[in-house]
C-alpha positions as protocol buffer text, in pm:
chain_id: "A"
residue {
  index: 1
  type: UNK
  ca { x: 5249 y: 3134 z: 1467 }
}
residue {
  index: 2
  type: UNK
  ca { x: 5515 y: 3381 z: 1575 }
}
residue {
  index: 3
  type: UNK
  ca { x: 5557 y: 3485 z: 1862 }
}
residue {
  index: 4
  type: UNK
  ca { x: 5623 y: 3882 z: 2015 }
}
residue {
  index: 5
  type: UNK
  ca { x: 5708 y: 4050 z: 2286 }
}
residue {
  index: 6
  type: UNK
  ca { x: 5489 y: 4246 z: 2511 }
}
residue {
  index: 7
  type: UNK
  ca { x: 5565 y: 4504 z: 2821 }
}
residue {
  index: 8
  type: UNK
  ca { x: 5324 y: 4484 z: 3088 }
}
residue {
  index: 9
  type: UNK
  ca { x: 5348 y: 4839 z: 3312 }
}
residue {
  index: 10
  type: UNK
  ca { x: 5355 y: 4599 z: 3648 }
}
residue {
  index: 11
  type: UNK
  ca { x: 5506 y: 4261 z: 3606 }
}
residue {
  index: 12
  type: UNK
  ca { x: 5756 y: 4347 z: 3344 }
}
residue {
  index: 13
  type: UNK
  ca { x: 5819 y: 4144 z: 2969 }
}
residue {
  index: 14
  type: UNK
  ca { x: 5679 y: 3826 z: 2829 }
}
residue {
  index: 15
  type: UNK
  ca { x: 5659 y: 3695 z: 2504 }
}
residue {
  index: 16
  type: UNK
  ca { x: 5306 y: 3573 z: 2327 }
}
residue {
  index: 17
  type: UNK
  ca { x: 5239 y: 3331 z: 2029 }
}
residue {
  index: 18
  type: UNK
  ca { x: 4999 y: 3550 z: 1848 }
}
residue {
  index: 19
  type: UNK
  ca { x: 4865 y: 3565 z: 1479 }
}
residue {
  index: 20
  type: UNK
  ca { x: 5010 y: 3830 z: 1265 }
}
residue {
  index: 21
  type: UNK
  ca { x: 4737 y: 4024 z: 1251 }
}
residue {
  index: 22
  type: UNK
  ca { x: 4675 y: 4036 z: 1610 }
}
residue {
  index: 23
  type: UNK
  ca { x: 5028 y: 4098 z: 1694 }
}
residue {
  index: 24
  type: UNK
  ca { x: 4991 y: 4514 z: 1733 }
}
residue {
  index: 25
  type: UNK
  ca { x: 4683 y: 4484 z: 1941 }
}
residue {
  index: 26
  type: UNK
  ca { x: 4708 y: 4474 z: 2340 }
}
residue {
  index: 27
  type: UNK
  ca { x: 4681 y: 4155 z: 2515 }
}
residue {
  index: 28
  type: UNK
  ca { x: 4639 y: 4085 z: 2908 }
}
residue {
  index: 29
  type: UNK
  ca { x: 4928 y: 4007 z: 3126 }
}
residue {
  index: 30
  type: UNK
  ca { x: 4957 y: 3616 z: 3234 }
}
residue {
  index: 31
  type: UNK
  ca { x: 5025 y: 3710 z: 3561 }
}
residue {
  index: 32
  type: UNK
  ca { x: 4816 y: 4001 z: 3704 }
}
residue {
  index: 33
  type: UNK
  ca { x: 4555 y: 4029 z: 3364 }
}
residue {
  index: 34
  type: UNK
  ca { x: 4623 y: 4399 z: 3306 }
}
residue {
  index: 35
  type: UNK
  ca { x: 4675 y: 4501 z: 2950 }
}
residue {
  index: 36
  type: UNK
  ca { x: 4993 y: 4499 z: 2782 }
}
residue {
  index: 37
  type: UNK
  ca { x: 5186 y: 4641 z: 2486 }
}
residue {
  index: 38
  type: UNK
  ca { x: 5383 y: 4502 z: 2250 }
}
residue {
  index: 39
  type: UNK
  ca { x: 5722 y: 4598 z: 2271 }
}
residue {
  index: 40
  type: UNK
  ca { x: 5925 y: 4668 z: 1875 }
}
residue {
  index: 41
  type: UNK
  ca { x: 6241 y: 4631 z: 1941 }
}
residue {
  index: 42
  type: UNK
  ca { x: 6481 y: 4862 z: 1644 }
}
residue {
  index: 43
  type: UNK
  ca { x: 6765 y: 4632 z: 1480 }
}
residue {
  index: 44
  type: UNK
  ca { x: 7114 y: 4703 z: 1585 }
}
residue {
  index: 45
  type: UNK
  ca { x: 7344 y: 4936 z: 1458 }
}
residue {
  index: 46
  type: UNK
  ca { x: 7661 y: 4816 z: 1308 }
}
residue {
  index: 47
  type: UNK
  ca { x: 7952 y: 5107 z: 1386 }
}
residue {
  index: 48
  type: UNK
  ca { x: 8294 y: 5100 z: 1228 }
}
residue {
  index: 49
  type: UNK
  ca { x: 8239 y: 4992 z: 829 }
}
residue {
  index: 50
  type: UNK
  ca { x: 8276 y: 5420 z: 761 }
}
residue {
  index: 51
  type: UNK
  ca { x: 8661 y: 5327 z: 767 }
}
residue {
  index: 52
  type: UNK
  ca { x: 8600 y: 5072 z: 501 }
}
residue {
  index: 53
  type: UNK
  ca { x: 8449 y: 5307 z: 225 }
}
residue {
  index: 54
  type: UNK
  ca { x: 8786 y: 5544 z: 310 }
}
residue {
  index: 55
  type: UNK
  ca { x: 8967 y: 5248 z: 114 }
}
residue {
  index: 56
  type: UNK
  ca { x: 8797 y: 5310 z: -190 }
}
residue {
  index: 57
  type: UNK
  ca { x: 8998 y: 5310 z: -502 }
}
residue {
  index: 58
  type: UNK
  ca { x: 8964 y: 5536 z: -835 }
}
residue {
  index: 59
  type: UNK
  ca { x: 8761 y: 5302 z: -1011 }
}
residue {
  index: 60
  type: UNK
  ca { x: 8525 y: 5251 z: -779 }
}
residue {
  index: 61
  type: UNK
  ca { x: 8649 y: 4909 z: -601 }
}
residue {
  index: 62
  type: UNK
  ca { x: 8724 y: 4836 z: -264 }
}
residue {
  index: 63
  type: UNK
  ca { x: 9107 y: 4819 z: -201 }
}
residue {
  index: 64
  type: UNK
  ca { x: 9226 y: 4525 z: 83 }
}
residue {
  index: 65
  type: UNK
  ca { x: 8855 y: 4479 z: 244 }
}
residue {
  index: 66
  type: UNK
  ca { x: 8943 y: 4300 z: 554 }
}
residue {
  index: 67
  type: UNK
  ca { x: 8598 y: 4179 z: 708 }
}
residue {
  index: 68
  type: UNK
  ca { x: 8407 y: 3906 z: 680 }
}
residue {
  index: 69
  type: UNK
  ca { x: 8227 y: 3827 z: 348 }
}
residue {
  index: 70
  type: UNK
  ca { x: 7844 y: 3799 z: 316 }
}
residue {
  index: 71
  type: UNK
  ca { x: 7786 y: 4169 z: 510 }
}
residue {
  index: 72
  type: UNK
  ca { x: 7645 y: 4367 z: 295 }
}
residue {
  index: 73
  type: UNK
  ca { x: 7842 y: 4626 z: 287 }
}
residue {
  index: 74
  type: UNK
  ca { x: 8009 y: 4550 z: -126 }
}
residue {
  index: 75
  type: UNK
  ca { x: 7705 y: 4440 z: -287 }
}
């Protein structure tokens, strides 16, 4: 089972093995037994790469890409 993350408004964060299904609903706190949310956390934002389009050639192709391979970014 997976397990998420959960805010509870008076002790703070913990982190729950839950089923997948259950995973949105609200569960109580270990601590003080209150109900709890889960927190969704957004993925990180990766700055910088709009300097590696600028290299662009005519055709198309990426001219002297100096970053590591595997990102994404010339697929």
């Amino acid at each position: 089972m997976p397990t998420y993350d959960y805010a509870c408004a008076r002790c703070g964060t913990f982190a729950e093995l839950r089923r997948i299904a259950d995973r949105d609903r609200a569960t109580s706190c270990p601590k003080c037994g209150q109900d709890a949310t889960r927190m969704v956390a957004a993925s990180p934002h990766v700055g910088g790469m709009g300097s590696l389009h600028a290299r662009e050639t005519a055709d198309g192709r990426y001219a002297r890409m100096r970053h590591a391979g595997g990102c994404g970014c010339c697929v």
